Amino acid sequence: MPAATASGADATPNGNAKSRDHNQGNQDRKYTVEQKTAVIRVRKCSPTAFYEILGLERTVSDGDIKKAYRKLSLLTHPDKNGYDGADEAFKMVSRAFQILSDADKKVKYDKFGGDPDNRFGPGAASASSPFSGFARSSPGSGRGPMFEDEISPEELFNRFFGGGGMGNGGFGPFGGGGMFDAGPQFVFNLGGGPGFRVHQMGGGRPRRRPREANGNSEGPPQSATSVLTNLLPLLILFVLPLLSSIFSSSSTPSGPSFRFDSPVPPHTMHRTTPRLKVDYYINPNDVAEFSNWKMNQLDHKAEANYVSKLQYECEVETQGRNRLMQEAQEGWTNYVYQEVIELVLWRRLGLVDMEFEELSTTSPQGSFTKAFAQLESPELRPATHISPQRLLTAYSGNDAAHLLSMSDSISEADKIRNKRLAKLGSQAPTQVATSSEDAGGAVAASEPSSVSVTPSNGVATPDSVEQPKPQISIPSAANIAKSPQNPFSQLGLNKPNSDVPRINISPAALTQTTPQKRDRPGSAGGRSGSRAGESLEVWEDRILGGVFRLTLDANVRQDVHGHNLHYVGSVREDLEEQGEPVRLSTTVLDQAILEAASNLGKTPPLDYLLACWKRVSRQFKGFKAGKTEDPKYGVVKEARRLCMSYCIFAVTMPDMFGCEPPSSNPLTPHLLVDQEDDRGLCHEFLTEAISRFPEDESVQEAIVGAVEELSRQLAKMSMNDDYKPHVLALRNLVRYPALVNAIVQSPRFLPPDILAATIEVDTLLGPFFRISPLQGDVTTNYFSSPKTRDKGYILNSQAALRMTLQTHQTDILDIVNQIIKTGKEARDKMLDWFAQCVNINHKRRAMRVDQNTVSSDGFLINVTVCLDQLCEPFMDATFSKIDRIDVDYLRRTPRVDIKEETKLNADQHASDEFYAQKVGGTSNFISEVFFLTLAAHHYGSEATNSTLSQLEKDLRQMEKQIEEMELDRHKFVNNPAQLNMFEKALKTYKDRIEKGLSYKYAVQGVLLDELAQARSMQFMRYVIVWLLRLVAPGHDFPKQPLHLPLHQEQPEVFMCLPEYFLEDIVGNFKFIMRNMPQIITSTQSDELVMLCITFLRSSEYIKNPYLKSGLVTIMFHGIWPVYNRSKGILGDLLNSLPFATDNLLHALMQCYIEVENTGAHTQFYDKFNIRYEIFQIIKCIWSNTIYREHLSEEAKVNLDFFVRFVNLLLNDVTFVLDESLSAFAKIHDLQLELADFAKMEPATRKEKEEALEGAQRNAKSYMQLTNETVAMLKLFTEALAESFTMPEIVQRLADMLDYNLDAMVGPKSSHLRVENPAEYGFNPKLLLAEIVDVYINLKDKENFVFAVARDGRSYKPANFEKATIILRKKGLKSSEELAAWSALGEKFRKAKEVDEQAEEDLGEVPDEFLDPLMYTLMEDPVILPVSRTTIDRSTIRSHLLSDPNDPFNRAPLTIEDVIPDTDLKARIQAFKAEKKGKKIAEASVMDTTPG
């Protein structure tokens, strides 16, 4: 055999090693089948599948790890193994041992997976080594980053086997040699350059290089430069990073750790990198002190780490893909066209039982079929080569050795090894070898890659060598038929022994499989493969022993893979007594399982039996369909049945195995582990167990009991705990319909008389819906120290909270969907549970909610979100299924309880009568879910909105109380005991605020979920359309437009609907408009505006004024400027939608009138708040001329309506102006008094300060209303001058204007001067200008001019002159406007003169002609029907605008009820004519007097 050079250099003929190829140094070495098998198996593993690489289970001991490494490192060492890829396989083995032999790294790997030393892997530590990732290979180098660690595979090998790598002695099992050891030595090279990475094995001193061809023993000594050159890579790798860290500007660790997948506490703070927009999560505590610059640096670092992580993953994926492609292109071809040559030859010799069809189906593109066709041709026969290994497996003893010795091409080393194998093959084993199991628990009863030599007694001993090649099983000569002719005559060989073993080849190993599949018994098809010549009884004994790990030999307690076997002595004794063969069979399996499971020590019987179940299930699945007649199938089927039965016994009757009954359901822990785990309940187990429900009630009780135990355990958890396995367990279980039907029958699923406070812990599904970030300590976990956190931290924590909650809500939705899809019974039970959740939580909408008597916010929000998602399938954009929502649902036997609910427009009696009239038929699923979802919104998300509003008020009040408490601290300074009590009380109060703030932020985070709110809004859109179709029967809304006003006769079904049907819409959209208006779509905006206008225009359909005001609030928030939209989300729509331009202004004015009386004790203040919002909407649309044109036309037609509106507007202007100016006068006086506070007594000063604070509060609130009402008055007097100058209005308007003008510019105007008037929104100049504008708007109305002149209390010509001076001086009006103002003042003066002259002309007016309220001469006297009082029509009309009662006896009165007093009117006119005639006569007399 050609010798390999020490360094990978080829010796040249002239003796100079000048041609040094950079190769592995093992290209010319031979390799054995065993070595090749090991390399192929290892390279097929993932680079980080460390257990798989070493062929171990996760439960192995440190000793097992060392044994596996010792074996594989010797097999794959590139100095001993010349097969291509041995170098990489050796590195993978070394890396696997390096990780698994280190306790810390092994723990990280078991927990996270991936390479623990890789800072970008799943298990990477937060602070990686400063050297990790320094040197990286190029993508095409074939060497991944995992091999560039601090210790090389060769050094690890040397250390383990006692080489000089550690300086003083090794630590491996061979112990030994230190640096002075002179034992055998050899040098090897792993692909490095000349003179680099040379290592020794076996001693402390490396031998010299092999002599060169010219006989020189060694080369010239290396110079210092050469040594430095050789050491340069090491200096770069280690010294430079060290120097960099020494001279680094910071000695702190690398910084905060990152997460790129999802927020997991404590990594809850979300950030996004500026350039690549990469989302990542960090621990907020790590960056609490970071400046903006540091945060920017952190973003760049996270981005760089993320890019490096992607590069690493790409490298690994690229290398894996390239390796697979190379194996597919080269390895497969070599395998087909080299190995198949030998297999075809054996077939010709009659020694091979080959299944061509299966081989061809498992090969890509029929490669096997093509290969066999070519190799069957006669011209290929002389070139066919028989490998020594194949001959060795077919013959035993001297004949095989003789045949092998005839091959000149075989090396001496291989000849020696083959002779040893031949000798081993001729020996019969002395023990029974049981089947083995791989790391995943698969039984290797007949391993695909092992060579098994079977002696005459039929007991097989599988060799431990694994080889991913065709399965070879060699029975003894006694079990093989003799060949009919000399098979070697064609080759010129001597005739072998007549008893020739036979080779059975199955295609199991021809496909790439995972470790579990590769070690499974039988072929790739999963058949329970038997070895050639093996009898059914022997096969049965071997399979059952492997599946259940049983042995009948007391001396054999482990199989070849080290798995413990259970000795069943009683079974052996019984067999011997009965004279039966001592082997396992289904006849004795029952007894054997019971004996084995009863003697497990501390291991629970169920753990043992579940592992057995997985093994027997894999055997059972191996049988192909249609082969049930195979007796082996019957054996495995019976073993599977018995295994399941004993699993059930272990759960239901543990005393059968000598165990005490457990305190909880024994199946529950197994539901929480992975199905692939030996302790997990796999799909086959659950399917088989559930199939036994009809015949064995105990099975159903056990599994349902396990689900109930899951629920009870979860009820004690929160989102801070490891709740996920419980949720995933139920999510898996509900995929079995029979089990779902059993679960819903559980008493815990829907217990009767459950309380609202306990439904989330005492029902089966309750704990799954209870998991929420609103639970107890979860809120403080997300929002620790909330008062000290900035807005960015709060927003990031809320985003993390939402992501976690969304994942959980997806899980519970899947659970609910599976239950509903199971069948009608399960669906009805699920709907009953939802109905129970909402029906028992009516108290959540009380004014003050006792949280101890209702369900939690988080629980009902999860219920609401789940129901929203159940509605999604029928909520299409065209409303094609809206007619499926049955309006008569509530008149059957509805699941939703609405009896005590307030109705939209019906009292309790009318409602009870309506719903007492039951209708027939059944309700469909869409109707059920629709009405349940409406109720869930009312008691769930909308109740939480109310809770949040109340919580914010409470927190503000508590903050104020703390401020007051702090002011009292000085009282306890001199008393330590009292001061200590004070401090404790203060701390308790502050802790409550901290907890309340945390809960507030958590609730906001949940409610500000754009996805959930968009889904909720989509549902509310359906409710809007459904309601509008209900009040406009026959209209296919929204395809057909609505016409307002609605019909006077209201549909009874609408009147009797619960009020919350509309209230939830209002609440939902109010919240969205305030907090997240950007998610509202244009289509939703159209329908929302139509709903608001419809019920404001036809307000008689809704009796609750606050519900109608909520519709105004929606539009008010919709016009707030947002996202560069100056008129908000709805402003442009209100100005363009024809439905709005036709009806909105009238609807707003009608609402303005109706809120005058709300019926509540706060109605006086409520009306101003509502009217303020109305003013804002009017200002938004006033620029649209269409609105003003419609308003003018309607004012002429509907005069009384506009008079009522103008009257109330005047009332408001009068009141708020008077209150505002009075408040400023009071502030002025108090500020003057407090200016000399030093002379005041403390009590007096405190009283004055409190009075000043009250006046300032009133001034702020009233001034805001004053500005808006005066602005509205200005707008409407400009557009509706006629309405403002009607007899019943004009005098009140004139009096109000004169009074306020006098206050602004009259003698007392100096009392309005206060400190910092802008603080109250008070701008005297602007207010004066707007009052003047109202005068100017009405300047052409003669009755207005005379009304001003007749104001005897406040009209003063001097005020108009003073106002002119101020306007001109401050530049508040243009010259044209000043001219008009001056002319108007002159008109007032002349009108005053005329009016005074007329009054003088009338002289003394009889009392019967005077109005009893105004004491002016009546123009149109009328008689009030009840009090019989005569009054002027304009006076009583003006009174009735504000008060619908007789002013003299409070009897109800309308303007239509008054009786014209025609007789008195005639006498008044006669009186006026008489006085006028007398005045004319006097004037004539004066004109005719001489002189």
Tab-separated table of C-alpha atoms in Angstrom, residues 786-1108:
chain	number	residue	atom	x	y	z
A	786	PRO	CA	-44.283	52.578	35.719
A	787	LYS	CA	-43.961	56.132	37.069
A	788	THR	CA	-40.281	56.231	36.179
A	789	ARG	CA	-40.683	54.891	32.634
A	790	ASP	CA	-40.708	57.026	29.538
A	791	LYS	CA	-43.284	56.784	26.799
A	792	GLY	CA	-41.030	54.713	24.555
A	793	TYR	CA	-40.598	52.042	27.200
A	794	ILE	CA	-44.342	51.883	27.801
A	795	LEU	CA	-45.114	51.557	24.084
A	796	ASN	CA	-42.516	48.829	23.581
A	797	SER	CA	-43.789	46.869	26.552
A	798	GLN	CA	-47.344	47.182	25.276
A	799	ALA	CA	-46.278	45.905	21.855
A	800	ALA	CA	-44.565	42.916	23.455
A	801	LEU	CA	-47.632	42.256	25.560
A	802	ARG	CA	-49.875	42.270	22.489
A	803	MET	CA	-47.681	39.836	20.579
A	804	THR	CA	-47.760	37.354	23.447
A	805	LEU	CA	-51.508	37.697	23.830
A	806	GLN	CA	-52.166	37.315	20.103
A	807	THR	CA	-50.296	34.016	20.066
A	808	HIS	CA	-52.359	32.718	22.963
A	809	GLN	CA	-55.626	33.912	21.442
A	810	THR	CA	-54.767	32.048	18.255
A	811	ASP	CA	-54.341	28.862	20.282
A	812	ILE	CA	-57.651	29.141	22.113
A	813	LEU	CA	-59.448	30.008	18.870
A	814	ASP	CA	-58.100	26.810	17.351
A	815	ILE	CA	-59.386	24.869	20.366
A	816	VAL	CA	-62.840	26.410	20.057
A	817	ASN	CA	-62.950	25.866	16.297
A	818	GLN	CA	-62.134	22.192	16.679
A	819	ILE	CA	-64.862	21.747	19.291
A	820	ILE	CA	-67.437	23.511	17.132
A	821	LYS	CA	-66.519	21.500	14.041
A	822	THR	CA	-66.848	18.194	15.871
A	823	GLY	CA	-70.618	18.023	15.676
A	824	LYS	CA	-73.912	19.503	16.782
A	825	GLU	CA	-73.715	18.325	20.376
A	826	ALA	CA	-70.225	19.723	20.928
A	827	ARG	CA	-71.138	22.929	19.088
A	828	ASP	CA	-74.192	23.466	21.273
A	829	LYS	CA	-72.170	22.874	24.427
A	830	MET	CA	-69.557	25.360	23.266
A	831	LEU	CA	-72.223	27.996	22.577
A	832	ASP	CA	-73.820	27.273	25.955
A	833	TRP	CA	-70.477	27.925	27.624
A	834	PHE	CA	-70.065	31.244	25.828
A	835	ALA	CA	-73.613	32.205	26.789
A	836	GLN	CA	-72.918	31.318	30.400
A	837	CYS	CA	-69.853	33.566	30.367
A	838	VAL	CA	-71.858	36.637	29.324
A	839	ASN	CA	-75.118	35.964	31.138
A	840	ILE	CA	-73.581	35.759	34.606
A	841	ASN	CA	-71.524	38.918	34.111
A	842	HIS	CA	-74.292	41.513	33.866
A	843	LYS	CA	-72.874	43.272	36.917
A	844	ARG	CA	-69.820	44.296	34.916
A	845	ARG	CA	-71.892	47.145	33.472
A	846	ALA	CA	-72.948	48.505	36.853
A	847	MET	CA	-72.029	52.055	37.868
A	848	ARG	CA	-69.605	50.704	40.452
A	849	VAL	CA	-68.260	47.230	39.828
A	850	ASP	CA	-67.149	44.921	42.625
A	851	GLN	CA	-64.322	43.007	40.938
A	852	ASN	CA	-64.745	40.129	43.385
A	853	THR	CA	-68.185	39.319	42.007
A	854	VAL	CA	-67.471	39.323	38.275
A	855	SER	CA	-65.075	37.703	35.852
A	856	SER	CA	-61.787	39.362	35.050
A	857	ASP	CA	-61.163	41.760	32.179
A	858	GLY	CA	-58.584	39.482	30.568
A	859	PHE	CA	-60.930	36.487	30.598
A	860	LEU	CA	-63.830	38.269	28.905
A	861	ILE	CA	-61.598	40.056	26.414
A	862	ASN	CA	-60.333	36.651	25.272
A	863	VAL	CA	-63.950	35.481	25.009
A	864	THR	CA	-64.833	38.547	22.947
A	865	VAL	CA	-61.868	38.195	20.595
A	866	CYS	CA	-62.627	34.524	20.069
A	867	LEU	CA	-66.268	35.230	19.202
A	868	ASP	CA	-65.216	38.050	16.863
A	869	GLN	CA	-63.098	35.568	14.954
A	870	LEU	CA	-65.945	33.058	14.812
A	871	CYS	CA	-67.994	35.751	13.058
A	872	GLU	CA	-65.361	36.445	10.412
A	873	PRO	CA	-66.410	33.699	7.956
A	874	PHE	CA	-69.842	35.231	7.355
A	875	MET	CA	-68.819	38.898	7.439
A	876	ASP	CA	-68.043	39.416	3.771
A	877	ALA	CA	-67.781	42.804	2.110
A	878	THR	CA	-71.039	42.389	0.141
A	879	PHE	CA	-73.166	41.421	3.157
A	880	SER	CA	-74.312	38.343	1.282
A	881	LYS	CA	-75.105	36.467	4.501
A	882	ILE	CA	-76.577	39.283	6.550
A	883	ASP	CA	-80.086	38.007	5.920
A	884	ARG	CA	-79.103	34.836	7.767
A	885	ILE	CA	-79.118	36.856	10.983
A	886	ASP	CA	-82.589	35.970	12.223
A	887	VAL	CA	-84.413	38.942	13.699
A	888	ASP	CA	-86.727	36.548	15.553
A	889	TYR	CA	-83.844	34.857	17.341
A	890	LEU	CA	-84.593	36.693	20.596
A	891	ARG	CA	-88.230	35.559	20.485
A	892	ARG	CA	-87.463	31.856	20.500
A	893	THR	CA	-85.356	30.452	23.318
A	894	PRO	CA	-82.237	32.576	22.997
A	895	ARG	CA	-79.024	31.695	24.777
A	896	VAL	CA	-78.484	35.388	25.499
A	897	ASP	CA	-80.411	36.731	28.483
A	898	ILE	CA	-81.787	40.210	27.681
A	899	LYS	CA	-84.759	40.323	30.007
A	900	GLU	CA	-83.330	42.873	32.431
A	901	GLU	CA	-81.651	44.968	29.758
A	902	THR	CA	-82.859	48.483	28.927
A	903	LYS	CA	-84.511	48.545	25.517
A	904	LEU	CA	-83.950	51.049	22.735
A	905	ASN	CA	-87.444	52.557	22.772
A	906	ALA	CA	-89.731	50.373	24.837
A	907	ASP	CA	-90.478	50.155	28.525
A	908	GLN	CA	-90.227	46.928	30.475
A	909	HIS	CA	-93.910	46.105	30.183
A	910	ALA	CA	-94.016	46.532	26.409
A	911	SER	CA	-90.824	44.529	26.061
A	912	ASP	CA	-92.113	41.660	28.168
A	913	GLU	CA	-95.300	41.481	26.137
A	914	PHE	CA	-93.374	41.444	22.868
A	915	TYR	CA	-90.984	38.653	23.880
A	916	ALA	CA	-93.778	36.653	25.464
A	917	GLN	CA	-95.062	36.046	21.932
A	918	LYS	CA	-92.822	33.171	20.936
A	919	VAL	CA	-92.128	32.259	17.311
A	920	GLY	CA	-91.417	28.839	15.900
A	921	GLY	CA	-88.408	27.461	14.093
A	922	THR	CA	-84.802	26.915	15.062
A	923	SER	CA	-81.963	29.389	15.150
A	924	ASN	CA	-78.986	28.954	12.862
A	925	PHE	CA	-75.350	29.108	13.908
A	926	ILE	CA	-74.784	32.550	12.375
A	927	SER	CA	-77.579	34.064	14.467
A	928	GLU	CA	-76.314	32.341	17.605
A	929	VAL	CA	-72.791	33.655	17.207
A	930	PHE	CA	-73.941	37.124	16.130
A	931	PHE	CA	-76.024	37.781	19.243
A	932	LEU	CA	-73.476	36.112	21.538
A	933	THR	CA	-70.744	38.353	20.141
A	934	LEU	CA	-72.835	41.464	20.712
A	935	ALA	CA	-73.327	40.463	24.340
A	936	ALA	CA	-69.636	39.612	24.722
A	937	HIS	CA	-68.666	43.070	23.504
A	938	HIS	CA	-71.045	44.655	25.968
A	939	TYR	CA	-69.838	42.737	29.013
A	940	GLY	CA	-66.290	42.197	27.781
A	941	SER	CA	-64.333	44.780	25.812
A	942	GLU	CA	-66.779	47.674	26.323
A	943	ALA	CA	-66.946	46.986	30.056
A	944	THR	CA	-63.148	47.021	30.093
A	945	ASN	CA	-63.228	50.406	28.336
A	946	SER	CA	-65.425	51.691	31.153
A	947	THR	CA	-63.090	50.153	33.720
A	948	LEU	CA	-60.151	51.920	32.115
A	949	SER	CA	-61.940	55.295	32.190
A	950	GLN	CA	-62.852	54.868	35.840
A	951	LEU	CA	-59.339	53.699	36.679
A	952	GLU	CA	-57.842	56.826	35.128
A	953	LYS	CA	-60.167	58.993	37.221
A	954	ASP	CA	-59.300	57.058	40.382
A	955	LEU	CA	-55.577	57.377	39.719
A	956	ARG	CA	-55.872	61.123	39.265
A	957	GLN	CA	-57.750	61.362	42.522
A	958	MET	CA	-55.181	59.230	44.322
A	959	GLU	CA	-52.348	61.364	42.983
A	960	LYS	CA	-54.092	64.417	44.342
A	961	GLN	CA	-54.522	62.760	47.727
A	962	ILE	CA	-50.830	61.901	47.866
A	963	GLU	CA	-49.979	65.541	47.188
A	964	GLU	CA	-52.210	66.548	50.071
A	965	MET	CA	-50.627	63.921	52.323
A	966	GLU	CA	-47.171	65.195	51.498
A	967	LEU	CA	-48.215	68.640	52.658
A	968	ASP	CA	-49.024	67.162	56.080
A	969	ARG	CA	-45.636	65.577	56.586
A	970	HIS	CA	-44.388	68.437	58.715
A	971	LYS	CA	-47.008	67.601	61.335
A	972	PHE	CA	-45.229	64.354	62.233
A	973	VAL	CA	-41.601	65.424	62.031
A	974	ASN	CA	-41.212	65.732	65.790
A	975	ASN	CA	-42.898	62.400	66.537
A	976	PRO	CA	-40.858	59.462	65.144
A	977	ALA	CA	-43.545	56.876	65.856
A	978	GLN	CA	-46.223	58.834	64.039
A	979	LEU	CA	-43.789	59.711	61.257
A	980	ASN	CA	-43.050	56.008	60.771
A	981	MET	CA	-46.770	55.231	60.554
A	982	PHE	CA	-47.187	58.116	58.131
A	983	GLU	CA	-44.368	56.838	55.921
A	984	LYS	CA	-45.841	53.330	55.860
A	985	ALA	CA	-49.274	54.621	54.943
A	986	LEU	CA	-47.784	56.821	52.245
A	987	LYS	CA	-45.778	53.912	50.834
A	988	THR	CA	-48.852	51.694	50.782
A	989	TYR	CA	-50.740	54.354	48.907
A	990	LYS	CA	-47.924	54.837	46.415
A	991	ASP	CA	-47.695	51.078	45.871
A	992	ARG	CA	-51.377	51.021	45.049
A	993	ILE	CA	-50.835	53.761	42.503
A	994	GLU	CA	-47.898	51.856	40.995
A	995	LYS	CA	-50.025	48.742	40.681
A	996	GLY	CA	-52.905	50.743	39.244
A	997	LEU	CA	-50.623	52.374	36.687
A	998	SER	CA	-49.218	48.996	35.652
A	999	TYR	CA	-52.725	47.677	35.180
A	1000	LYS	CA	-53.736	50.792	33.248
A	1001	TYR	CA	-50.837	50.424	30.817
A	1002	ALA	CA	-51.552	46.720	30.419
A	1003	VAL	CA	-55.243	47.350	29.650
A	1004	GLN	CA	-54.277	50.023	27.152
A	1005	GLY	CA	-51.837	47.620	25.552
A	1006	VAL	CA	-54.540	44.989	25.174
A	1007	LEU	CA	-57.199	47.371	23.880
A	1008	LEU	CA	-54.841	49.111	21.445
A	1009	ASP	CA	-54.354	45.922	19.473
A	1010	GLU	CA	-54.948	47.097	15.903
A	1011	LEU	CA	-55.691	43.602	14.647
A	1012	ALA	CA	-58.290	42.882	17.322
A	1013	GLN	CA	-59.860	46.325	17.011
A	1014	ALA	CA	-60.043	46.078	13.226
A	1015	ARG	CA	-61.795	42.741	13.623
A	1016	SER	CA	-64.125	44.230	16.219
A	1017	MET	CA	-64.857	47.192	13.978
A	1018	GLN	CA	-65.672	44.869	11.105
A	1019	PHE	CA	-68.221	43.143	13.312
A	1020	MET	CA	-69.696	46.484	14.370
A	1021	ARG	CA	-70.013	47.417	10.731
A	1022	TYR	CA	-72.247	44.382	10.283
A	1023	VAL	CA	-74.316	45.433	13.279
A	1024	ILE	CA	-74.717	48.928	11.769
A	1025	VAL	CA	-75.949	47.597	8.451
A	1026	TRP	CA	-78.247	45.113	10.197
A	1027	LEU	CA	-79.820	47.856	12.351
A	1028	LEU	CA	-80.311	50.240	9.418
A	1029	ARG	CA	-81.962	47.500	7.383
A	1030	LEU	CA	-84.189	46.844	10.376
A	1031	VAL	CA	-85.459	50.446	10.678
A	1032	ALA	CA	-85.897	50.795	6.917
A	1033	PRO	CA	-87.665	47.591	5.890
A	1034	GLY	CA	-87.659	46.979	2.187
A	1035	HIS	CA	-84.415	48.888	1.643
A	1036	ASP	CA	-81.483	46.766	0.601
A	1037	PHE	CA	-79.026	48.940	2.484
A	1038	PRO	CA	-76.240	49.756	1.672
A	1039	LYS	CA	-76.998	49.013	-1.976
A	1040	GLN	CA	-80.079	51.256	-1.765
A	1041	PRO	CA	-79.783	54.633	-0.001
A	1042	LEU	CA	-81.829	55.566	3.041
A	1043	HIS	CA	-84.342	58.419	3.035
A	1044	LEU	CA	-84.799	60.610	6.088
A	1045	PRO	CA	-86.691	61.097	8.204
A	1046	LEU	CA	-87.637	57.492	8.917
A	1047	HIS	CA	-91.234	56.329	9.104
A	1048	GLN	CA	-93.160	57.576	12.103
A	1049	GLU	CA	-94.300	54.041	12.891
A	1050	GLN	CA	-91.317	52.277	14.378
A	1051	PRO	CA	-90.757	48.523	13.915
A	1052	GLU	CA	-91.637	46.862	17.200
A	1053	VAL	CA	-88.742	44.441	16.907
A	1054	PHE	CA	-86.336	47.396	16.812
A	1055	MET	CA	-87.979	49.164	19.719
A	1056	CYS	CA	-87.565	46.082	21.910
A	1057	LEU	CA	-83.926	45.433	21.114
A	1058	PRO	CA	-81.481	45.850	24.007
A	1059	GLU	CA	-80.045	49.318	24.172
A	1060	TYR	CA	-76.513	47.948	24.137
A	1061	PHE	CA	-76.918	46.945	20.477
A	1062	LEU	CA	-76.384	50.615	19.645
A	1063	GLU	CA	-74.404	51.472	22.756
A	1064	ASP	CA	-71.640	49.008	21.852
A	1065	ILE	CA	-71.290	50.563	18.411
A	1066	VAL	CA	-70.987	54.004	19.962
A	1067	GLY	CA	-68.498	52.832	22.595
A	1068	ASN	CA	-66.392	50.874	20.136
A	1069	PHE	CA	-66.069	53.675	17.599
A	1070	LYS	CA	-65.567	56.342	20.257
A	1071	PHE	CA	-62.582	54.409	21.552
A	1072	ILE	CA	-61.189	53.870	18.056
A	1073	MET	CA	-61.739	57.487	17.047
A	1074	ARG	CA	-59.898	58.685	20.135
A	1075	ASN	CA	-56.972	56.284	20.048
A	1076	MET	CA	-56.490	54.679	16.647
A	1077	PRO	CA	-58.559	56.421	13.939
A	1078	GLN	CA	-56.129	55.316	11.232
A	1079	ILE	CA	-57.575	51.810	11.137
A	1080	ILE	CA	-61.016	52.976	9.981
A	1081	THR	CA	-61.610	52.337	6.286
A	1082	SER	CA	-63.544	54.611	3.943
A	1083	THR	CA	-66.409	52.136	3.580
A	1084	GLN	CA	-66.781	51.821	7.320
A	1085	SER	CA	-66.755	55.623	7.596
A	1086	ASP	CA	-69.670	55.944	5.168
A	1087	GLU	CA	-71.869	53.534	7.069
A	1088	LEU	CA	-70.861	54.979	10.433
A	1089	VAL	CA	-71.793	58.518	9.366
A	1090	MET	CA	-75.109	57.269	8.002
A	1091	LEU	CA	-75.910	55.572	11.292
A	1092	CYS	CA	-75.135	58.719	13.301
A	1093	ILE	CA	-77.150	61.021	11.065
A	1094	THR	CA	-80.089	58.610	10.808
A	1095	PHE	CA	-80.712	58.331	14.529
A	1096	LEU	CA	-79.976	62.009	15.182
A	1097	ARG	CA	-82.406	63.051	12.451
A	1098	SER	CA	-85.058	60.528	13.498
A	1099	SER	CA	-84.259	60.867	17.162
A	1100	GLU	CA	-87.644	59.570	18.253
A	1101	TYR	CA	-86.332	56.047	17.540
A	1102	ILE	CA	-84.018	56.278	20.577
A	1103	LYS	CA	-85.220	57.398	23.977
A	1104	ASN	CA	-81.830	57.708	25.715
A	1105	PRO	CA	-80.439	61.221	25.105
A	1106	TYR	CA	-76.955	60.165	26.149
A	1107	LEU	CA	-76.971	57.455	23.510
A	1108	LYS	CA	-77.824	60.078	20.911
